[in-house]
Coordinates of C-alpha atoms in Angstrom, one line a residue:
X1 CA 12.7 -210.8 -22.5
X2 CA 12.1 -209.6 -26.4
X3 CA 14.9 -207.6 -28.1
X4 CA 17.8 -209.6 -25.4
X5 CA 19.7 -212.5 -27.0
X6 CA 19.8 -215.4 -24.8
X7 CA 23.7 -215.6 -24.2
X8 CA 26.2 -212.7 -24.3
X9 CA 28.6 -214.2 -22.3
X10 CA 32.1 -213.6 -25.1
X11 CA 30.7 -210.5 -26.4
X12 CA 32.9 -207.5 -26.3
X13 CA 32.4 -203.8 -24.7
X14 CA 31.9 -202.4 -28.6
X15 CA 28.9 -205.2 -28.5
X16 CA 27.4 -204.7 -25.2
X17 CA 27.7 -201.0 -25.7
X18 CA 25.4 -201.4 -29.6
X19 CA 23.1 -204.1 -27.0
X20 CA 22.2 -201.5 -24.5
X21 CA 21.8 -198.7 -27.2
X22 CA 18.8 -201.2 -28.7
X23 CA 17.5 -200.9 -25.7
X24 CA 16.8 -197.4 -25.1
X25 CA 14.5 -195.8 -24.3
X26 CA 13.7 -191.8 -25.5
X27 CA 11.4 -190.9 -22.3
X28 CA 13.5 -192.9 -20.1
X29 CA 16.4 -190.8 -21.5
X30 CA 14.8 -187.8 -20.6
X31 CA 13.7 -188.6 -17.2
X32 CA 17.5 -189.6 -16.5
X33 CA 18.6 -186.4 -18.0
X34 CA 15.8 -184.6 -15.5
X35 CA 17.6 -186.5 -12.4
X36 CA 20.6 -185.8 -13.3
X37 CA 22.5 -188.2 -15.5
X38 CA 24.8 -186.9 -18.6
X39 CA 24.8 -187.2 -22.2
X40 CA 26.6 -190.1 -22.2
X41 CA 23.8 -192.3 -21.7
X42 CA 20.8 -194.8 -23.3
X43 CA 17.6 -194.5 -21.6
X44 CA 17.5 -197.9 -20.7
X45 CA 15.3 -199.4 -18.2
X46 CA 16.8 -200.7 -15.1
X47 CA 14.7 -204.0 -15.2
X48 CA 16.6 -204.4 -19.0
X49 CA 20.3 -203.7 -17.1
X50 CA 19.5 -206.1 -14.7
X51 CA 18.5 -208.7 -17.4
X52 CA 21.3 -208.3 -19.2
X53 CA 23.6 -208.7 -16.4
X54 CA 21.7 -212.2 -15.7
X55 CA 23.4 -213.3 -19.0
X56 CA 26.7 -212.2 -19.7
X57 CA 29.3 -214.3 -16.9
X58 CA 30.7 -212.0 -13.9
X59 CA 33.8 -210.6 -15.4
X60 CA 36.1 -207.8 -13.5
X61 CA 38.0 -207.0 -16.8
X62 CA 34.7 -206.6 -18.8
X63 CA 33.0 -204.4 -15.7
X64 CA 36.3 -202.0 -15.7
X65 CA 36.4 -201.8 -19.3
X66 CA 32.7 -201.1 -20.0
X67 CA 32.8 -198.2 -16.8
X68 CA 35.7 -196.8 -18.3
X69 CA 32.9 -196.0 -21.2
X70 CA 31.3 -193.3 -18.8
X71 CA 28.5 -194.7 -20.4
X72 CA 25.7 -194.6 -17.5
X73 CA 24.1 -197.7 -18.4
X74 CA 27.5 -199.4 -18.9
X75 CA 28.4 -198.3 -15.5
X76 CA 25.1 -199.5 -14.3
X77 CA 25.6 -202.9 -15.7
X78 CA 29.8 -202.7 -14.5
X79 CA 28.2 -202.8 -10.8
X80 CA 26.3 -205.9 -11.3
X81 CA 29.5 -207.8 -12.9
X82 CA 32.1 -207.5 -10.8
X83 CA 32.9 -209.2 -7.7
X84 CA 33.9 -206.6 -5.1
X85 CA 36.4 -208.4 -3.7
X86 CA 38.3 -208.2 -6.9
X87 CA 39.1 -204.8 -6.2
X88 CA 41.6 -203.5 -4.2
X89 CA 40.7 -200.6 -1.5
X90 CA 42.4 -197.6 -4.4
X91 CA 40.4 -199.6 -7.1
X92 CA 37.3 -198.9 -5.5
X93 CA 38.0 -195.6 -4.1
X94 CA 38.8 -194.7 -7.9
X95 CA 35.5 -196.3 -9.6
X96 CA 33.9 -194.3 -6.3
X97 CA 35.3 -191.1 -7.5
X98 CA 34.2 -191.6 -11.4
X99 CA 30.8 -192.3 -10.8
X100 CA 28.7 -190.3 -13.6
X101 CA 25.2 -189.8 -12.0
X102 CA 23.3 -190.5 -8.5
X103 CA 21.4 -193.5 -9.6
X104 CA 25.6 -195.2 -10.6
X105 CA 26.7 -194.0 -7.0
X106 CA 23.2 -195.9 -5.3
X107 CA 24.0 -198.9 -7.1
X108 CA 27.3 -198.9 -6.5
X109 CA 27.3 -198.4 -3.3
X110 CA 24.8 -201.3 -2.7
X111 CA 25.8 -204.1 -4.7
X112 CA 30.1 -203.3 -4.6
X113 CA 30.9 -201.1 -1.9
X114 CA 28.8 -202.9 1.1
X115 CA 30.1 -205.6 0.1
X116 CA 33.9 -204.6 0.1
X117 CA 36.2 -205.6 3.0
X118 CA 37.9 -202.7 3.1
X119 CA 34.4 -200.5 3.5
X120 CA 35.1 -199.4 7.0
X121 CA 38.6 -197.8 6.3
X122 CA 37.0 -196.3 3.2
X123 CA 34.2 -195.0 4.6
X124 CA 36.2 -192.8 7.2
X125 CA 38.2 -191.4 4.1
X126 CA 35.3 -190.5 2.5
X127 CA 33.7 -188.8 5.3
X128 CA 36.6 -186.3 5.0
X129 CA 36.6 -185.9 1.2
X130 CA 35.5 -182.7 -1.0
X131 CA 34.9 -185.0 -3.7
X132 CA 30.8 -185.6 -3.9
X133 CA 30.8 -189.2 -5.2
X134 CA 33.3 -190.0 -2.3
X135 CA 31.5 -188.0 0.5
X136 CA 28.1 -189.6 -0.7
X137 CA 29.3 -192.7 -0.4
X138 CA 31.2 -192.1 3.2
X139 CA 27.5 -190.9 4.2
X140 CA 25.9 -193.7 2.6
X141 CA 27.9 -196.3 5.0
X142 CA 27.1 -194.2 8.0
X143 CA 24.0 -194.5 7.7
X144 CA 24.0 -198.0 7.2
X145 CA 26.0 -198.4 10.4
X146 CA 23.2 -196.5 12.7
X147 CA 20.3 -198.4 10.8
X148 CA 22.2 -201.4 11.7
X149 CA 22.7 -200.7 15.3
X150 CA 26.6 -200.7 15.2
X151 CA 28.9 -199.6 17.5
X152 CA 32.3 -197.2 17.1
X153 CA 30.0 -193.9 15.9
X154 CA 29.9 -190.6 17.8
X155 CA 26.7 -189.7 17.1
X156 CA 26.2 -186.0 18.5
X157 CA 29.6 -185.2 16.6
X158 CA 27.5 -186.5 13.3
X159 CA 24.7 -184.1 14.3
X160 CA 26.8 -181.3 14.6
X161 CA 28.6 -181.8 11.5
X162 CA 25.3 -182.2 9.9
X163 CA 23.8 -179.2 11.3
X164 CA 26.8 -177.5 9.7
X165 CA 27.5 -178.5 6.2
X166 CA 24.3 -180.1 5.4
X167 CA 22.7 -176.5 4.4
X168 CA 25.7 -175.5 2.0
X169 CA 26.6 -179.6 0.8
X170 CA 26.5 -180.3 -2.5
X171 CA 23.2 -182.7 -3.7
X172 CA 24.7 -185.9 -4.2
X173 CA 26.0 -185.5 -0.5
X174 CA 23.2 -184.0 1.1
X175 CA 20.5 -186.8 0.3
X176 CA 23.1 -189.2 2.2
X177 CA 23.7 -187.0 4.7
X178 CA 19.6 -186.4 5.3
X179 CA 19.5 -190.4 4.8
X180 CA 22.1 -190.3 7.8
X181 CA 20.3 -187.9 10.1
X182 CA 17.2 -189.7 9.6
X183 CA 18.7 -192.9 10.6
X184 CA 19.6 -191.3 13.9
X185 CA 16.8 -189.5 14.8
X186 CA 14.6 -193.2 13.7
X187 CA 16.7 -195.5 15.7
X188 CA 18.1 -193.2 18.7
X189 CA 15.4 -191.8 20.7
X190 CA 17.3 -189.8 22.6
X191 CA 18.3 -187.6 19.6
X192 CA 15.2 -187.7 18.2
X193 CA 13.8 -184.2 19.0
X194 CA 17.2 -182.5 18.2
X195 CA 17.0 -184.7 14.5
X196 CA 13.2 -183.1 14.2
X197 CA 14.9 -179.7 15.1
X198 CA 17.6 -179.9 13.0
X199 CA 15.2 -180.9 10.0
X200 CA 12.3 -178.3 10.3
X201 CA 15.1 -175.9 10.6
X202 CA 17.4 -176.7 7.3
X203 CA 14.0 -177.6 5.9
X204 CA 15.5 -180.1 3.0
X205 CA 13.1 -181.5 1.1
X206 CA 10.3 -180.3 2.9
X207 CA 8.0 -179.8 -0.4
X208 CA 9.7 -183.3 -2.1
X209 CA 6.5 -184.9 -3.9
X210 CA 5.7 -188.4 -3.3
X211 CA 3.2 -190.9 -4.3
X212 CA 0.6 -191.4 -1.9
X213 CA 1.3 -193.8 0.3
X214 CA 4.7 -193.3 0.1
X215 CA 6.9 -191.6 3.2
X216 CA 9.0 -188.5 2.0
X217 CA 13.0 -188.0 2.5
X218 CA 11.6 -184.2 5.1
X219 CA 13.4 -185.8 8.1
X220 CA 10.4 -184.7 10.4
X221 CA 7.6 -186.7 8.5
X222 CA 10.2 -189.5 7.4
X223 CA 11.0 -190.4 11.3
X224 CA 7.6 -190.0 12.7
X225 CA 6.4 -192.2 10.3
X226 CA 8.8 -194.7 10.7
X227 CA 8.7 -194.7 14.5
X228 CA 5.3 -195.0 14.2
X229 CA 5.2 -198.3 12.3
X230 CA 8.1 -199.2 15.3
X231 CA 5.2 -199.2 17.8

C-alpha cells in the first residue's frame, strides 16, 4: 500500500507513532471525534492499522509501550500485536480499564480478550464493575456466551438486570448490554416476547439510522429480523 514502508519490524514507538501520523486522515479524524474518540488521535483508516500491523513482528513490549501512548490508533494497532496469552489476568483487566474510545474497547475485546484464558473469571468481575470499559467488556463476553449456546448463564436474572440498569447505563455499556439482550431474545424463544417487551419499552436506539439493507441495533427489529433469516 503507498505511503507504508515495506518492513517496520525494529522501529521504535517515537517511529511508529510519526508512521501513523502520515497516515491520517482529517475527515476520518472528525468522524472519530463524532463517535467518540479523544484528541489524542490520527484519523487513520482501519484498513491502514491493519496493514501496518501485517509488518512490524508481534511484539508484547512494543504493544504495551505504544498503548501506554493513549494514542487511539496506537492502541488500535497495540491489539493486533500482542499475543493474549502474554498477559496475565491484572494485565488485561488494566489495558481493559485504559481503553480510550469504543472502537479500542470492540477491538480489544475481539482480537485479545476472547482469546484470553482467563476470560471467564474476568468476565464475571466485569459484570460487577462501575468502570465502563470493564462492564462493556463483561457484557461483551455474555453475549458471546448466549450467541454461542453455552451453558452456566441465568438468563431471566440477565433480563432483570437489564430491565434495570440498561435505561440509566452509561453508552459504552449499554450497546453491550442491548447486544446482550438481543442475543437472548434471538437465540431463546422462550424469552423472546419479554426481550421484544423489554426493548419497545426502554426504546434504545429505536430511531438509530442504518443503511438500507442493513438490520438496526432496536432489539425488536434486530431479533425479528434475525429469527426470520433462522427459518
Amino acid at each position: 500500500m503507498p505511503g507504508i514502508p515495506c518492513i517496520l519490524r525494529g522501529m521504535t514507538v517515537d517511529q511508529i507513532l510519526g508512521q501513523l501520523e502520515s497516515l491520517g486522515d482529517d475527515a476520518r479524524r472528525a468522524h472519530n471525534a463524532r463517535a467518540g474518540a479523544p484528541g489524542n488521535q490520527f484519523g487513520v483508516k482501519l484498513g491502514d492499522i491493519r496493514t501496518l500491523a501485517k509488518t512490524i513482528k508481534a511484539d508484547r513490549e512494543l504493544a504495551l509501550e505504544l498503548w501506554e501512548t493513549g494514542n487511539v490508533e496506537a492502541q488500535l494497532l497495540a491489539t493486533l500485536l500482542i499475543k493474549p496469552k502474554s498477559l496475565s489476568a491484572d494485565e488485561l483487566d488494566a489495558l481493559t480499564r485504559s481503553t480510550t474510545c469504543s472502537q479500542v474497547a470492540d477491538w480489544l475485546n475481539a482480537y485479545v480478550v476472547a482469546q484470553h484464558p482467563a476470560k471467564d473469571s474476568l468476565r464475571e468481575a466485569w459484570m460487577k464493575a462501575e468502570d465502563r470499559w470493564a462492564a462493556r467488556a463483561g457484557w461483551n463476553l455474555t453475549a458471546s456466551r448466549v450467541n454461542k449456546g453455552l451453558d452456566g448463564l441465568d438468563l431471566p436474572a440477565l433480563l432483570d438486570r437489564i430491565e434495570r440498569e440498561m435505561p440509566g447505563a452509561m453508552p459504552e455499556v449499554q450497546w453491550t448490554m442491548n447486544n446482550t439482550l438481543a442475543a437472548i431474545g434471538i437465540h431463546h424463544p422462550e424469552h423472546r416476547d419479554r426481550v421484544i417487551a423489554m426493548g419497545e419499552a426502554i426504546g434504545l436506539y429505536r430511531d438509530w439510522p442504518v443503511s438500507k439493507g442493513c438490520t438496526p441495533p432496536y432489539v425488536p427489529v434486530w431479533v425479528e429480523a434475525m429469527v426470520k433469516r433462522q427459518r
